[in-house]
Amino acid sequence: MASAATEVLNQIQTDGYGTTGGNLFRGNERPADDDIPINAVFVVPGAAAVAPEAVSGDMAAIAYGPIQVVIRNHIFDDAQTKAINIYKALAAADFSGTIGHTMEQGYPVYLGEDTQRVYRFTINLTLIQNAADLNPVSISWFNPTLWMFYLDE
């Protein structure tokens, strides 16, 4: 599996809700300028991978997230419609290299508008990977009794 945020970004692009580098970006939300449009989507990586919440029987799983997707637009209805469509697409997605994912809210959350009347919504999700599928080179150790460890993305 590519990094969890990259998987989400690729899914949004595949579903037709953005073009990487055009109006779809990986990383923190950034102000509009010549390279970043007002009407944009940002996929913000989660900080850590968490293990024990997704253990089923003898299978340990790693949860990546939450990954935040921020949708912004200068027209409220357009921002809301795009957020709902992205939410539905991500909820139905089959992310490669995962055994599932969870949507952290039941609906996109309205964050409000900024001083320039740009409307913002957020979606948070977590991708879950079977620990047995991890590339042993990508982590230096794994102890399923630990609650959290950091991975290189």
Backbone as a ProteinNet text record, in pm:
[ID]
protein_1_A
[PRIMARY]
MASAATEVLNQIQTDGYGTTGGNLFRGNERPADDDIPINAVFVVPGAAAVAPEAVSGDMAAIAYGPIQVVIRNHIFDDAQTKAINIYKALAAADFSGTIGHTMEQGYPVYLGEDTQRVYRFTINLTLIQNAADLNPVSISWFNPTLWMFYLDE
[TERTIARY]
84.6	0	89	56.2	121.9	80.8	131.4	89.4	-61.9	-121.4	-266.7	-321.2	-254.7	-301.2	-293.5	-190.5	-177.1	-287.7	-323	-434.1	-563.6	-589.3	-711.1	-707.2	-593.9	-579.2	-603.5	-543.8	-561.8	-707.3	-776.5	-918	-1002.2	-976.7	-1051.3	-1028.9	-906	-876.3	-942.4	-933.4	-995.1	-1145.4	-1208.8	-1353.3	-1390.7	-1292.2	-1319.2	-1347	-1302.2	-1330.2	-1209.8	-1109.8	-993.6	-880.7	-785.3	-665.8	-545.2	-462.8	-346.1	-261.3	-231.8	-151.7	-231.4	-355.1	-440.4	-535.3	-623.4	-715.4	-726.1	-631.2	-625.5	-482.2	-465.2	-330.2	-315.7	-195.3	-161.7	-88.5	-135.3	-72.7	-172.5	-123.6	-209.9	-273.6	-391.2	-458.5	-369.2	-362.9	-278.4	-362.5	-319.6	-395.8	-394.8	-498.2	-506.2	-398.5	-337	-240.6	-236.7	-132.7	-125.3	-120.7	-69.2	-55.8	-165.2	-233.9	-336.8	-469	-568	-696	-780.1	-874.6	-968	-1050.4	-1100.6	-1182.6	-1088.2	-1064.3	-962.9	-997.8	-926.4	-939.3	-800.1	-788.2	-661.1	-675.1	-579.1	-575.8	-461.1	-497.2	-400	-368.1	-242.3	-207.2	-228.7	-263.8	-269.1	-127.8	-113.7	19.2	76.8	-6.2	46.5	-34.7	21.8	-50	-79.4	-203.1	-244.5	-284.3	-234.4	-253.9	-373.7	-391.2	-477.9	-626.9	-672.5	-815.7	-873.2	-788	-836.1	-780.9	-785.2	-736.3	-855.8	-851.5	-960.9	-903.5	-931.9	-877.5	-726.1	-660.6	-514.3	-456.3	-541.3	-493.3	-479	-357.3	-335.2	-348.5	-408.2	-425.9	-374.5	-334.4	-279.9	-379.4	-416.3	-508.3	-429	-442.7	-372.3	-471.2	-446.6	-536.1	-552.7	-649	-742	-676.7	-721.9	-679.6	-790.1	-752.6	-851.2	-856.3	-977.1	-998.8	-1072.9	-1012.5	-1073.6	-1118.6	-1245.7	-1304.2	-1340.9	-1296.6	-1331.6	-1376.5	-1465.4	-1517.9	-1576.2	-1575.3	-1631.4	-1784.2	-1844.8	-1990.1	-2030	-2113.8	-2149.9	-2207	-2306.4	-2370.7	-2272.7	-2178.7	-2078.6	-1985.5	-1944.8	-1858.9	-1932.2	-2057	-2134.3	-2158.6	-2198.3	-2224.5	-2099.2	-1986.6	-1860.9	-1820.8	-1837.4	-1803.5	-1889.1	-2018.2	-2108	-2069.2	-2039.9	-2001.9	-1869.8	-1772.8	-1644.4	-1666.1	-1747.1	-1775.9	-1833.7	-1934.4	-1997.8	-1898	-1814	-1715.3	-1612.5	-1565.7	-1467.9	-1530	-1654.9	-1722.4	-1737.3	-1756.1	-1775.8	-1645.9	-1534.5	-1407.5	-1349.5	-1271.8	-1195.5	-1048.3	-985.8	-847.9	-752.5	-659.3	-565.7	-476.4	-447.7	-358.3	-420.9	-553.2	-618.7	-720.2	-760.2	-867.9	-996	-993.7	-1112.3	-1078.3	-1182	-1164.6	-1288.4	-1273	-1385.5	-1398.5	-1522.3	-1550.3	-1572.6	-1503.5	-1505.7	-1630.3	-1702.2	-1829.5	-1932.5	-2058.3	-2165.8	-2196.1	-2129	-2157.4	-2043.2	-2015.2	-1911.8	-1947.1	-1847.9	-1867.1	-1836.3	-1928.6	-1909.6	-1818.2	-1708.3	-1611.9	-1638.9	-1725.9	-1755.9	-1693.2	-1699.5	-1639.6	-1531.4	-1432.5	-1324.3	-1355.4	-1261.2	-1282	-1298.7	-1259.5	-1274.4	-1394.8	-1485.5	-1609.4	-1582.7	-1485.3	-1458.1	-1516.4	-1603.2	-1673.3	-1593.9	-1585.5	-1500.7	-1576.9	-1554.5	-1608.2	-1492.3	-1511.5	-1407.8	-1468.7	-1386.6	-1418.9	-1296.8	-1319	-1207.9	-1231.7	-1126.9	-1137.7	-1007.8	-1017.5	-903.1	-895.8	-777.1	-756.2	-697.7	-734.9	-690.4	-618.3	-498	-415.9	-383.5	-383.8	-343	-194.4	-156.8	-16.5	72.4	18.7	97.6	137.1	64.5	93.8	199.2	245.6	345	477.6	543	678	770.2	843.9	926.6	1034	1066.3	1165.9	1108.1	974.8	913.8	905.8	918.5	920.2	1037.3	1092.6	1208.4	1168.6	1044.2	996.8	846.3	787.6	642.8	611	539	496.1	346.8	262.3	118	62.2	140.7	89.5	106.4	183.9	201.5	83.2	45.4	-70	-38.9	82.6	110.4	256.6	282.6	417.1	409	518.2	518.9	581.8	528.2	577.8	627.3	720.2	762.9	659.2	615.1	519.3	593.3
-117.7	0	123.7	217.1	348.2	411	527.4	589.2	605.6	602.9	610.4	738.3	850.2	976.5	972	909.3	896.8	808	701	614.8	695.5	778.5	860.8	963.1	1030	1128	1062.8	946	876.4	838.2	797.2	759.7	881.2	995.6	1117.5	1154.6	1143.7	1174.9	1073.4	944.7	840.1	861.8	907.1	930.8	1062.6	1139.4	1259.9	1385.3	1388.1	1504.9	1597	1579	1666.6	1612.5	1699.9	1663.7	1699.3	1599.9	1622.4	1736.7	1832.5	1947.5	2059.2	2031.6	2135	2192.6	2106.8	2148.9	2042.8	1948.7	1840.6	1829.6	1842.1	1850.1	1759.2	1707.3	1628.2	1720.6	1726.5	1811.8	1909.2	1989.7	2085.8	2183.8	2232.2	2332.9	2455.3	2512	2629.4	2743.1	2866.1	2979.9	2979.9	3037.7	3049.6	3144.8	3107.8	3194.1	3152	3188.5	3154.1	3003.5	2926.3	2781.5	2701.5	2763.1	2694.3	2768.5	2706.2	2775.7	2781.9	2873.9	2883.2	2755.2	2709.4	2588.6	2469.1	2405.3	2300	2194.8	2081.5	1971.3	1939.9	1923.2	1891.4	1760.1	1670.1	1544.4	1554.9	1561.2	1584.4	1450	1404.1	1274.4	1271.5	1153.1	1132.1	1125.2	1146.3	1152.8	1017.9	916.7	792	673.5	556.4	431.3	370.8	330.8	280.8	134.4	48.1	-95.1	-158.2	-151.3	-247.4	-231.6	-116	-98.3	-186.5	-241.9	-320.4	-461.8	-525.6	-662.3	-756.6	-853.2	-948.7	-1089.3	-1160.2	-1294.4	-1289.2	-1364.2	-1367.5	-1267.2	-1189.6	-1098.6	-957.3	-910.6	-771.9	-682.8	-566.2	-473	-335.9	-261	-127.3	-26.5	72.7	177.4	303.3	352.6	473.4	589.3	685.8	800.1	863.8	950.7	982.7	1068	1046	1125.3	1227.2	1352.9	1459.2	1501	1515.9	1570	1701.7	1811	1943.8	1986	2022.8	2067.9	2214.5	2298.5	2441.2	2495.1	2594.6	2655.7	2791.1	2884	3016.6	3018.6	2907.5	2895.2	2784	2817.7	2721.8	2592.3	2602.4	2482.3	2392.9	2453.4	2373.9	2301.4	2370.9	2307.6	2191.6	2213.5	2110.5	1989.4	2014.4	1905.2	1823.4	1890	1818	1737.6	1794.5	1723.2	1597.6	1609.2	1493.3	1386.5	1428.7	1332.4	1263.5	1337.5	1276.7	1181.6	1221.8	1134.9	1001.7	1007.7	885	798.8	861.6	786.5	719.2	791.1	732.2	621.8	640.8	538.4	408.8	417.5	299.2	245.5	314.5	278.6	148.3	83.8	-35	2.6	45.9	93.5	-24.5	-18.1	-128.9	-146.2	-270.5	-300.8	-286.4	-269.9	-254.5	-366.5	-383.9	-478.6	-403.7	-272.5	-192.8	-50.1	27.5	165.3	207.6	312.2	366.2	514.7	558.5	700.8	751.5	855.5	901.9	982	1031.3	1100.5	1039.5	1062.3	1011	1098.6	1212.2	1308.8	1409.8	1479.2	1583.5	1691.3	1742.7	1843.3	1981.8	2074.2	2212.2	2284.2	2339	2410.8	2559.9	2609.5	2751.9	2820.6	2951.8	3031	3119.9	3149.8	3235.6	3381.5	3469.2	3612.5	3648.6	3557.8	3584.3	3511.1	3466.1	3398.7	3270.7	3194.8	3062	2962.1	2874	2776.8	2646.7	2585.5	2468.2	2355.1	2234	2111.4	2016	1923.9	1824.9	1685.7	1588.2	1446.1	1381.4	1291.7	1219.5	1070.2	997.7	853.7	787.4	658.6	578.8	455.6	426.4	305.2	198	72.3	-37.7	-140.9	-176.7	-273.3	-391	-511.3	-629.8	-616.7	-630.3	-616.1	-717.8	-834.8	-936.9	-894.6	-796	-749.2	-638.7	-593.7	-486.7	-533.9	-446.3	-473.1	-459.3	-565.4	-556.7	-450	-402.3	-296.8	-162	-148.5	-18	17.6	-80	-50.3	-123.9	-69	-131.1	-233.4	-225.6	-321.4	-316.7	-421.7	-423.3	-505.4	-447.2	-516.2	-490.8	-592.9	-569.2	-522.7	-526.5	-477.9	-327.3	-266.5	-121.5	-53.1	61.4	133	213.6	263.1	351	342.2	349.5	365.6	444.8	508.5	593.9	521.9	540.8	480.5	590.1	554.6	646.9	644	761.1	764.7	808.4
0	0	0	-86.8	-80.5	52.3	84.9	210.3	209.5	328.3	340	275.3	298.3	239.5	87.1	34.5	-111.1	-167.1	-95	-138.3	-146.9	-46.5	-44.7	-157.9	-175.3	-282.3	-418.2	-441.4	-568.8	-591.4	-485.5	-498.5	-537.1	-473.8	-506.3	-652.6	-699.6	-839.7	-932.9	-900.5	-982.5	-996	-888	-889.5	-957	-1001	-1078.1	-997.9	-871.6	-787.4	-770.7	-853	-847.3	-932.3	-962.9	-1037.2	-951.2	-922.7	-838.3	-893.7	-807.6	-846.7	-911.5	-950.3	-1010.2	-908.4	-854.1	-748.7	-638.5	-638.1	-539.6	-489.4	-356.7	-300.2	-179.6	-159.3	-40.5	55.7	177.4	277.7	337	428.1	497.1	399.3	436.8	356	346.4	226.3	202.7	145.3	168.4	115.2	-37.7	-94	-239.4	-289.6	-400.5	-469	-615.4	-686.8	-829.1	-853.1	-757.4	-773.6	-703.4	-608.8	-529.9	-549.3	-614.8	-636.1	-508.4	-507	-394.6	-386.2	-500.7	-505	-512.7	-397.3	-391.8	-287.2	-296	-200.7	-148.7	-16	47.5	124.7	107.7	180.9	280.6	408.7	515.7	582.2	574.2	633.4	783.6	835	979.1	1034.3	1163.6	1224.1	1260.4	1280.2	1334.2	1287.2	1309.3	1286.3	1422.7	1444.9	1575.9	1561.2	1650.6	1632.8	1702.7	1832.5	1899.7	1876.6	1826.9	1811.5	1701	1617.7	1503.5	1507.2	1622	1633.7	1631.7	1543.2	1529	1539.3	1647.1	1665.7	1672.5	1586.8	1584.9	1486.6	1419.9	1316.6	1372.5	1383.8	1425.3	1302.7	1319.9	1209.7	1251	1152.8	1174.4	1117.7	1198	1154	1121.6	999.6	955	953.7	1040.1	1037	1172.9	1187.7	1079.9	971.9	851.8	736.6	715.4	705.3	687.8	541.8	491.1	356.8	375.3	329.2	340	200.6	189.7	63.7	82.2	-7.9	3.6	-132	-125.9	-246.9	-209.3	-303	-275.1	-288.1	-332.2	-337.3	-241.2	-142.4	-37.7	-95.1	-183.6	-236.8	-311.7	-382.9	-455.3	-357.9	-252	-151.5	-83.9	-47.4	20.9	-70.5	-194.1	-288.1	-313.9	-334	-358.7	-235.5	-117.1	6.6	21.1	-5.8	4.3	-98.5	-220.3	-324.6	-292.5	-242.9	-204.3	-87.9	9.6	123.5	76.2	-9.8	-59.9	-136.7	-218.7	-297	-205.7	-104.1	-12.5	72.1	114.1	194.4	115.7	-15.2	-98.9	-158.3	-136.9	-201.2	-147.4	-232.8	-195.7	-211.1	-102.1	-106.8	-118.1	-212.8	-232.5	-110.1	-78.1	33.4	170.1	176.1	305.8	326.6	451.9	481.7	515.5	502.1	526.9	563.5	588.9	633.8	709.8	790.1	865.6	835.9	821	808	950.2	990	1128.9	1164.2	1063.6	1086.3	994	1024.9	941.2	822.3	811.5	706.4	706.4	594.7	598.7	702.1	769	873.1	815.6	834.6	789.2	886.6	835	918.7	923.6	836.2	834.9	715.4	720.4	612.7	670.8	587.5	635.5	600.3	626	604.9	458.2	368.7	224.9	165.9	254.6	215.3	136.4	183.6	128.9	227.6	178.3	261.9	266.4	386.6	405.4	474.2	423.4	482	506.8	600.6	627.5	636	595.5	605.6	670.8	765.9	828.1	812.8	775.1	761.7	804.7	834	876.9	788.7	734.4	656.4	748	725.7	811.2	725.4	769.3	697	788	734.6	808.3	840.1	966.8	1006.6	936.2	902.4	833.8	693.2	636.4	501.1	497.4	614.4	616.9	561.2	490.5	443.4	563.7	602.3	723.2	715.3	596.1	583.3	623.7	615.9	640.8	788.9	877.4	1019.9	1082.8	1186.3	1248.4	1353.7	1405.8	1506.1	1509.6	1559.2	1576.9	1700.9	1791.8	1912.6	1925.7	1903.2	1902.5	2035.9	2142.5	2270.2	2284.2	2196.9	2201.8	2135.8	2187.8	2134.6	2010.2	1996.9	1885.1	1846	1717.9	1669.6	1539.4	1501.1	1383.9	1266.3	1149	1026.2	933.8	847.9	743.9	633.3	589	477.1	355.3
[MASK]
+++++++++++++++++++++++++++++++++++++++++++++++++++++++++++++++++++++++++++++++++++++++++++++++++++++++++++++++++++++++++++++++++++++++++++++++++++++++++

